[in-house]
Amino acid sequence: MSGPWSKLKSRVEDLWVPKLGLAIHATRYKAQHHNGAPEGHSRHWIRLNKTIIWDFPGQFLPDRPSRGAPLYGVNIANPNGGYRIGNLLRDYLDRDRDRLFEPFENDGWELTDILRAADRRVGRERLLAWAETTDEAHPALAVLRARFGLEAAP
């Protein structure tokens, strides 16, 4: 994707700790609707080094939810899928630093947790205190481990 996504991607990644090995990606692809009409679908994912740690809509589909809120009854194609991710990223960017730990209304996918874990404006002490309240399988913990050089819990 080019244009608006590239600018949004750059703004988000500029907040992250340098050399973390984290990147957010998006792609849009065309598909055929069951009635024969063309429709667009989008996919967003976050990669830490070479491992995908967050994948929308893949890991949130009703037949394979792995974390967060499954998308029961939600059309994952735009405008109900990909555009929600873009809006959520903008909401994160617009929020004051001291309010980053407040819940984001439209984040049923733990995306803002990953953003927060990588955000260079948030200090180690605050992030590690937050991490203690988070379950071990949370993808944001992988970011914190990479950021602070921590070992995974046994």
mmCIF file with all atom_site columns, C-alpha atoms in Angstrom:
data_model
loop_
_atom_site.group_PDB
_atom_site.id
_atom_site.type_symbol
_atom_site.label_atom_id
_atom_site.label_alt_id
_atom_site.label_comp_id
_atom_site.label_asym_id
_atom_site.label_entity_id
_atom_site.label_seq_id
_atom_site.pdbx_PDB_ins_code
_atom_site.Cartn_x
_atom_site.Cartn_y
_atom_site.Cartn_z
_atom_site.occupancy
_atom_site.B_iso_or_equiv
_atom_site.pdbx_formal_charge
_atom_site.auth_seq_id
_atom_site.auth_comp_id
_atom_site.auth_asym_id
_atom_site.auth_atom_id
_atom_site.pdbx_PDB_model_num
ATOM 1   C CA . MET A 1 1   ? 0.000   0.000   0.000  1.00 0.00 ? 1   MET A CA 1
ATOM 2   C CA . SER A 1 2   ? 1.213   3.481   -0.676 1.00 0.00 ? 2   SER A CA 1
ATOM 3   C CA . GLY A 1 3   ? -0.047  6.928   0.137  1.00 0.00 ? 3   GLY A CA 1
ATOM 4   C CA . PRO A 1 4   ? -2.085  7.282   3.335  1.00 0.00 ? 4   PRO A CA 1
ATOM 5   C CA . TRP A 1 5   ? -1.016  3.888   4.738  1.00 0.00 ? 5   TRP A CA 1
ATOM 6   C CA . SER A 1 6   ? 2.674   4.682   4.247  1.00 0.00 ? 6   SER A CA 1
ATOM 7   C CA . LYS A 1 7   ? 2.293   7.935   6.170  1.00 0.00 ? 7   LYS A CA 1
ATOM 8   C CA . LEU A 1 8   ? 0.329   6.266   8.959  1.00 0.00 ? 8   LEU A CA 1
ATOM 9   C CA . LYS A 1 9   ? 2.834   3.392   9.153  1.00 0.00 ? 9   LYS A CA 1
ATOM 10  C CA . SER A 1 10  ? 5.713   5.879   9.386  1.00 0.00 ? 10  SER A CA 1
ATOM 11  C CA . ARG A 1 11  ? 4.024   7.899   12.126 1.00 0.00 ? 11  ARG A CA 1
ATOM 12  C CA . VAL A 1 12  ? 3.367   4.761   14.195 1.00 0.00 ? 12  VAL A CA 1
ATOM 13  C CA . GLU A 1 13  ? 6.830   3.261   13.719 1.00 0.00 ? 13  GLU A CA 1
ATOM 14  C CA . ASP A 1 14  ? 8.466   6.619   14.556 1.00 0.00 ? 14  ASP A CA 1
ATOM 15  C CA . LEU A 1 15  ? 7.123   6.217   18.107 1.00 0.00 ? 15  LEU A CA 1
ATOM 16  C CA . TRP A 1 16  ? 8.859   2.889   18.578 1.00 0.00 ? 16  TRP A CA 1
ATOM 17  C CA . VAL A 1 17  ? 12.180  2.233   20.235 1.00 0.00 ? 17  VAL A CA 1
ATOM 18  C CA . PRO A 1 18  ? 14.895  2.251   17.541 1.00 0.00 ? 18  PRO A CA 1
ATOM 19  C CA . LYS A 1 19  ? 16.356  -1.069  16.429 1.00 0.00 ? 19  LYS A CA 1
ATOM 20  C CA . LEU A 1 20  ? 13.547  -3.072  18.037 1.00 0.00 ? 20  LEU A CA 1
ATOM 21  C CA . GLY A 1 21  ? 12.994  -5.156  14.920 1.00 0.00 ? 21  GLY A CA 1
ATOM 22  C CA . LEU A 1 22  ? 9.264   -4.395  14.922 1.00 0.00 ? 22  LEU A CA 1
ATOM 23  C CA . ALA A 1 23  ? 7.296   -3.421  11.824 1.00 0.00 ? 23  ALA A CA 1
ATOM 24  C CA . ILE A 1 24  ? 3.628   -3.012  11.007 1.00 0.00 ? 24  ILE A CA 1
ATOM 25  C CA . HIS A 1 25  ? 2.419   -4.026  7.561  1.00 0.00 ? 25  HIS A CA 1
ATOM 26  C CA . ALA A 1 26  ? -0.753  -3.849  5.535  1.00 0.00 ? 26  ALA A CA 1
ATOM 27  C CA . THR A 1 27  ? -1.875  -5.147  2.205  1.00 0.00 ? 27  THR A CA 1
ATOM 28  C CA . ARG A 1 28  ? -5.061  -4.977  0.242  1.00 0.00 ? 28  ARG A CA 1
ATOM 29  C CA . TYR A 1 29  ? -6.172  -7.626  -2.158 1.00 0.00 ? 29  TYR A CA 1
ATOM 30  C CA . LYS A 1 30  ? -9.111  -8.118  -4.448 1.00 0.00 ? 30  LYS A CA 1
ATOM 31  C CA . ALA A 1 31  ? -11.511 -11.004 -4.073 1.00 0.00 ? 31  ALA A CA 1
ATOM 32  C CA . GLN A 1 32  ? -14.723 -12.100 -5.676 1.00 0.00 ? 32  GLN A CA 1
ATOM 33  C CA . HIS A 1 33  ? -17.866 -11.725 -3.590 1.00 0.00 ? 33  HIS A CA 1
ATOM 34  C CA . HIS A 1 34  ? -20.286 -14.672 -3.657 1.00 0.00 ? 34  HIS A CA 1
ATOM 35  C CA . ASN A 1 35  ? -22.593 -12.607 -5.891 1.00 0.00 ? 35  ASN A CA 1
ATOM 36  C CA . GLY A 1 36  ? -19.782 -12.100 -8.406 1.00 0.00 ? 36  GLY A CA 1
ATOM 37  C CA . ALA A 1 37  ? -19.034 -8.491  -7.524 1.00 0.00 ? 37  ALA A CA 1
ATOM 38  C CA . PRO A 1 38  ? -15.415 -7.577  -6.814 1.00 0.00 ? 38  PRO A CA 1
ATOM 39  C CA . GLU A 1 39  ? -14.590 -6.556  -3.287 1.00 0.00 ? 39  GLU A CA 1
ATOM 40  C CA . GLY A 1 40  ? -11.443 -5.547  -1.462 1.00 0.00 ? 40  GLY A CA 1
ATOM 41  C CA . HIS A 1 41  ? -10.046 -7.138  1.641  1.00 0.00 ? 41  HIS A CA 1
ATOM 42  C CA . SER A 1 42  ? -7.263  -5.912  3.841  1.00 0.00 ? 42  SER A CA 1
ATOM 43  C CA . ARG A 1 43  ? -4.765  -7.608  6.067  1.00 0.00 ? 43  ARG A CA 1
ATOM 44  C CA . HIS A 1 44  ? -2.690  -5.952  8.763  1.00 0.00 ? 44  HIS A CA 1
ATOM 45  C CA . TRP A 1 45  ? 0.091   -7.677  10.650 1.00 0.00 ? 45  TRP A CA 1
ATOM 46  C CA . ILE A 1 46  ? 2.939   -6.905  13.001 1.00 0.00 ? 46  ILE A CA 1
ATOM 47  C CA . ARG A 1 47  ? 6.259   -8.666  12.723 1.00 0.00 ? 47  ARG A CA 1
ATOM 48  C CA . LEU A 1 48  ? 8.886   -8.803  15.445 1.00 0.00 ? 48  LEU A CA 1
ATOM 49  C CA . ASN A 1 49  ? 12.124  -9.685  13.710 1.00 0.00 ? 49  ASN A CA 1
ATOM 50  C CA . LYS A 1 50  ? 10.935  -12.541 11.482 1.00 0.00 ? 50  LYS A CA 1
ATOM 51  C CA . THR A 1 51  ? 7.962   -13.671 13.557 1.00 0.00 ? 51  THR A CA 1
ATOM 52  C CA . ILE A 1 52  ? 4.409   -12.465 13.009 1.00 0.00 ? 52  ILE A CA 1
ATOM 53  C CA . ILE A 1 53  ? 3.062   -11.672 16.472 1.00 0.00 ? 53  ILE A CA 1
ATOM 54  C CA . TRP A 1 54  ? -0.259  -10.090 15.463 1.00 0.00 ? 54  TRP A CA 1
ATOM 55  C CA . ASP A 1 55  ? -2.346  -10.742 12.360 1.00 0.00 ? 55  ASP A CA 1
ATOM 56  C CA . PHE A 1 56  ? -5.679  -9.166  11.423 1.00 0.00 ? 56  PHE A CA 1
ATOM 57  C CA . PRO A 1 57  ? -8.058  -10.634 10.423 1.00 0.00 ? 57  PRO A CA 1
ATOM 58  C CA . GLY A 1 58  ? -6.463  -14.102 10.454 1.00 0.00 ? 58  GLY A CA 1
ATOM 59  C CA . GLN A 1 59  ? -6.163  -14.782 14.156 1.00 0.00 ? 59  GLN A CA 1
ATOM 60  C CA . PHE A 1 60  ? -9.556  -13.198 14.894 1.00 0.00 ? 60  PHE A CA 1
ATOM 61  C CA . LEU A 1 61  ? -11.758 -15.181 12.510 1.00 0.00 ? 61  LEU A CA 1
ATOM 62  C CA . PRO A 1 62  ? -14.484 -17.198 14.264 1.00 0.00 ? 62  PRO A CA 1
ATOM 63  C CA . ASP A 1 63  ? -13.023 -20.546 13.184 1.00 0.00 ? 63  ASP A CA 1
ATOM 64  C CA . ARG A 1 64  ? -9.547  -19.747 14.540 1.00 0.00 ? 64  ARG A CA 1
ATOM 65  C CA . PRO A 1 65  ? -9.548  -17.047 17.198 1.00 0.00 ? 65  PRO A CA 1
ATOM 66  C CA . SER A 1 66  ? -6.300  -17.131 19.109 1.00 0.00 ? 66  SER A CA 1
ATOM 67  C CA . ARG A 1 67  ? -6.497  -13.862 21.073 1.00 0.00 ? 67  ARG A CA 1
ATOM 68  C CA . GLY A 1 68  ? -8.754  -10.895 21.478 1.00 0.00 ? 68  GLY A CA 1
ATOM 69  C CA . ALA A 1 69  ? -12.310 -10.658 20.263 1.00 0.00 ? 69  ALA A CA 1
ATOM 70  C CA . PRO A 1 70  ? -13.312 -12.985 17.433 1.00 0.00 ? 70  PRO A CA 1
ATOM 71  C CA . LEU A 1 71  ? -15.065 -11.249 14.573 1.00 0.00 ? 71  LEU A CA 1
ATOM 72  C CA . TYR A 1 72  ? -18.405 -13.050 14.855 1.00 0.00 ? 72  TYR A CA 1
ATOM 73  C CA . GLY A 1 73  ? -20.920 -11.407 12.578 1.00 0.00 ? 73  GLY A CA 1
ATOM 74  C CA . VAL A 1 74  ? -18.453 -8.794  11.361 1.00 0.00 ? 74  VAL A CA 1
ATOM 75  C CA . ASN A 1 75  ? -17.619 -8.358  7.708  1.00 0.00 ? 75  ASN A CA 1
ATOM 76  C CA . ILE A 1 76  ? -13.827 -8.328  7.716  1.00 0.00 ? 76  ILE A CA 1
ATOM 77  C CA . ALA A 1 77  ? -13.639 -6.509  4.399  1.00 0.00 ? 77  ALA A CA 1
ATOM 78  C CA . ASN A 1 78  ? -13.518 -2.748  4.331  1.00 0.00 ? 78  ASN A CA 1
ATOM 79  C CA . PRO A 1 79  ? -15.159 -0.693  5.697  1.00 0.00 ? 79  PRO A CA 1
ATOM 80  C CA . ASN A 1 80  ? -15.637 -2.844  8.820  1.00 0.00 ? 80  ASN A CA 1
ATOM 81  C CA . GLY A 1 81  ? -12.220 -4.452  8.942  1.00 0.00 ? 81  GLY A CA 1
ATOM 82  C CA . GLY A 1 82  ? -9.165  -2.624  7.689  1.00 0.00 ? 82  GLY A CA 1
ATOM 83  C CA . TYR A 1 83  ? -10.500 0.840   8.169  1.00 0.00 ? 83  TYR A CA 1
ATOM 84  C CA . ARG A 1 84  ? -11.075 0.088   11.867 1.00 0.00 ? 84  ARG A CA 1
ATOM 85  C CA . ILE A 1 85  ? -7.378  -0.684  12.238 1.00 0.00 ? 85  ILE A CA 1
ATOM 86  C CA . GLY A 1 86  ? -6.420  2.612   10.607 1.00 0.00 ? 86  GLY A CA 1
ATOM 87  C CA . ASN A 1 87  ? -8.776  4.517   12.884 1.00 0.00 ? 87  ASN A CA 1
ATOM 88  C CA . LEU A 1 88  ? -7.400  2.733   15.937 1.00 0.00 ? 88  LEU A CA 1
ATOM 89  C CA . LEU A 1 89  ? -3.837  3.621   14.936 1.00 0.00 ? 89  LEU A CA 1
ATOM 90  C CA . ARG A 1 90  ? -4.866  7.263   14.527 1.00 0.00 ? 90  ARG A CA 1
ATOM 91  C CA . ASP A 1 91  ? -6.578  7.193   17.938 1.00 0.00 ? 91  ASP A CA 1
ATOM 92  C CA . TYR A 1 92  ? -3.359  5.886   19.474 1.00 0.00 ? 92  TYR A CA 1
ATOM 93  C CA . LEU A 1 93  ? -1.283  8.584   17.774 1.00 0.00 ? 93  LEU A CA 1
ATOM 94  C CA . ASP A 1 94  ? -3.659  11.333  18.918 1.00 0.00 ? 94  ASP A CA 1
ATOM 95  C CA . ARG A 1 95  ? -3.759  10.253  22.552 1.00 0.00 ? 95  ARG A CA 1
ATOM 96  C CA . ASP A 1 96  ? -1.645  12.056  25.142 1.00 0.00 ? 96  ASP A CA 1
ATOM 97  C CA . ARG A 1 97  ? 1.256   10.047  26.504 1.00 0.00 ? 97  ARG A CA 1
ATOM 98  C CA . ASP A 1 98  ? -0.107  10.076  30.058 1.00 0.00 ? 98  ASP A CA 1
ATOM 99  C CA . ARG A 1 99  ? -3.358  8.451   28.856 1.00 0.00 ? 99  ARG A CA 1
ATOM 100 C CA . LEU A 1 100 ? -1.853  5.561   26.861 1.00 0.00 ? 100 LEU A CA 1
ATOM 101 C CA . PHE A 1 101 ? -2.779  3.010   29.533 1.00 0.00 ? 101 PHE A CA 1
ATOM 102 C CA . GLU A 1 102 ? -6.455  3.945   29.432 1.00 0.00 ? 102 GLU A CA 1
ATOM 103 C CA . PRO A 1 103 ? -8.559  1.494   27.390 1.00 0.00 ? 103 PRO A CA 1
ATOM 104 C CA . PHE A 1 104 ? -9.079  2.203   23.710 1.00 0.00 ? 104 PHE A CA 1
ATOM 105 C CA . GLU A 1 105 ? -12.757 1.838   22.954 1.00 0.00 ? 105 GLU A CA 1
ATOM 106 C CA . ASN A 1 106 ? -12.430 0.126   19.580 1.00 0.00 ? 106 ASN A CA 1
ATOM 107 C CA . ASP A 1 107 ? -9.554  -2.241  20.323 1.00 0.00 ? 107 ASP A CA 1
ATOM 108 C CA . GLY A 1 108 ? -10.835 -5.772  20.726 1.00 0.00 ? 108 GLY A CA 1
ATOM 109 C CA . TRP A 1 109 ? -7.626  -7.133  19.233 1.00 0.00 ? 109 TRP A CA 1
ATOM 110 C CA . GLU A 1 110 ? -4.921  -6.026  21.723 1.00 0.00 ? 110 GLU A CA 1
ATOM 111 C CA . LEU A 1 111 ? -3.287  -3.899  19.046 1.00 0.00 ? 111 LEU A CA 1
ATOM 112 C CA . THR A 1 112 ? -2.777  -0.865  21.266 1.00 0.00 ? 112 THR A CA 1
ATOM 113 C CA . ASP A 1 113 ? -1.055  -3.067  23.847 1.00 0.00 ? 113 ASP A CA 1
ATOM 114 C CA . ILE A 1 114 ? 1.587   -3.941  21.269 1.00 0.00 ? 114 ILE A CA 1
ATOM 115 C CA . LEU A 1 115 ? 1.953   -0.303  20.262 1.00 0.00 ? 115 LEU A CA 1
ATOM 116 C CA . ARG A 1 116 ? 2.340   0.713   23.912 1.00 0.00 ? 116 ARG A CA 1
ATOM 117 C CA . ALA A 1 117 ? 4.981   -1.961  24.536 1.00 0.00 ? 117 ALA A CA 1
ATOM 118 C CA . ALA A 1 118 ? 7.099   -0.546  21.699 1.00 0.00 ? 118 ALA A CA 1
ATOM 119 C CA . ASP A 1 119 ? 6.450   3.138   22.387 1.00 0.00 ? 119 ASP A CA 1
ATOM 120 C CA . ARG A 1 120 ? 9.689   4.935   23.344 1.00 0.00 ? 120 ARG A CA 1
ATOM 121 C CA . ARG A 1 121 ? 7.662   7.534   25.292 1.00 0.00 ? 121 ARG A CA 1
ATOM 122 C CA . VAL A 1 122 ? 6.636   4.917   27.872 1.00 0.00 ? 122 VAL A CA 1
ATOM 123 C CA . GLY A 1 123 ? 9.193   4.021   30.529 1.00 0.00 ? 123 GLY A CA 1
ATOM 124 C CA . ARG A 1 124 ? 10.465  0.626   31.584 1.00 0.00 ? 124 ARG A CA 1
ATOM 125 C CA . GLU A 1 125 ? 9.042   0.739   35.122 1.00 0.00 ? 125 GLU A CA 1
ATOM 126 C CA . ARG A 1 126 ? 5.527   1.524   33.967 1.00 0.00 ? 126 ARG A CA 1
ATOM 127 C CA . LEU A 1 127 ? 5.605   -1.089  31.207 1.00 0.00 ? 127 LEU A CA 1
ATOM 128 C CA . LEU A 1 128 ? 6.948   -3.851  33.445 1.00 0.00 ? 128 LEU A CA 1
ATOM 129 C CA . ALA A 1 129 ? 4.310   -3.085  36.093 1.00 0.00 ? 129 ALA A CA 1
ATOM 130 C CA . TRP A 1 130 ? 1.654   -3.342  33.384 1.00 0.00 ? 130 TRP A CA 1
ATOM 131 C CA . ALA A 1 131 ? 3.203   -6.583  32.105 1.00 0.00 ? 131 ALA A CA 1
ATOM 132 C CA . GLU A 1 132 ? 2.705   -8.225  35.506 1.00 0.00 ? 132 GLU A CA 1
ATOM 133 C CA . THR A 1 133 ? -1.062  -7.924  35.000 1.00 0.00 ? 133 THR A CA 1
ATOM 134 C CA . THR A 1 134 ? -0.893  -9.445  31.515 1.00 0.00 ? 134 THR A CA 1
ATOM 135 C CA . ASP A 1 135 ? -1.135  -13.127 30.677 1.00 0.00 ? 135 ASP A CA 1
ATOM 136 C CA . GLU A 1 136 ? 1.972   -14.913 29.423 1.00 0.00 ? 136 GLU A CA 1
ATOM 137 C CA . ALA A 1 137 ? 0.620   -15.503 25.902 1.00 0.00 ? 137 ALA A CA 1
ATOM 138 C CA . HIS A 1 138 ? -0.001  -11.812 25.213 1.00 0.00 ? 138 HIS A CA 1
ATOM 139 C CA . PRO A 1 139 ? 1.855   -10.701 22.051 1.00 0.00 ? 139 PRO A CA 1
ATOM 140 C CA . ALA A 1 140 ? 2.907   -7.421  23.689 1.00 0.00 ? 140 ALA A CA 1
ATOM 141 C CA . LEU A 1 141 ? 5.103   -9.415  26.083 1.00 0.00 ? 141 LEU A CA 1
ATOM 142 C CA . ALA A 1 142 ? 7.223   -10.571 23.150 1.00 0.00 ? 142 ALA A CA 1
ATOM 143 C CA . VAL A 1 143 ? 7.807   -6.909  22.338 1.00 0.00 ? 143 VAL A CA 1
ATOM 144 C CA . LEU A 1 144 ? 8.746   -6.132  25.945 1.00 0.00 ? 144 LEU A CA 1
ATOM 145 C CA . ARG A 1 145 ? 11.161  -9.078  26.031 1.00 0.00 ? 145 ARG A CA 1
ATOM 146 C CA . ALA A 1 146 ? 12.862  -7.844  22.881 1.00 0.00 ? 146 ALA A CA 1
ATOM 147 C CA . ARG A 1 147 ? 12.868  -4.237  24.055 1.00 0.00 ? 147 ARG A CA 1
ATOM 148 C CA . PHE A 1 148 ? 14.336  -4.898  27.495 1.00 0.00 ? 148 PHE A CA 1
ATOM 149 C CA . GLY A 1 149 ? 16.303  -8.090  26.803 1.00 0.00 ? 149 GLY A CA 1
ATOM 150 C CA . LEU A 1 150 ? 14.141  -10.188 29.111 1.00 0.00 ? 150 LEU A CA 1
ATOM 151 C CA . GLU A 1 151 ? 13.855  -13.945 29.149 1.00 0.00 ? 151 GLU A CA 1
ATOM 152 C CA . ALA A 1 152 ? 10.498  -15.655 28.753 1.00 0.00 ? 152 ALA A CA 1
ATOM 153 C CA . ALA A 1 153 ? 8.959   -17.000 31.932 1.00 0.00 ? 153 ALA A CA 1
ATOM 154 C CA . PRO A 1 154 ? 9.453   -20.755 32.376 1.00 0.00 ? 154 PRO A CA 1
#
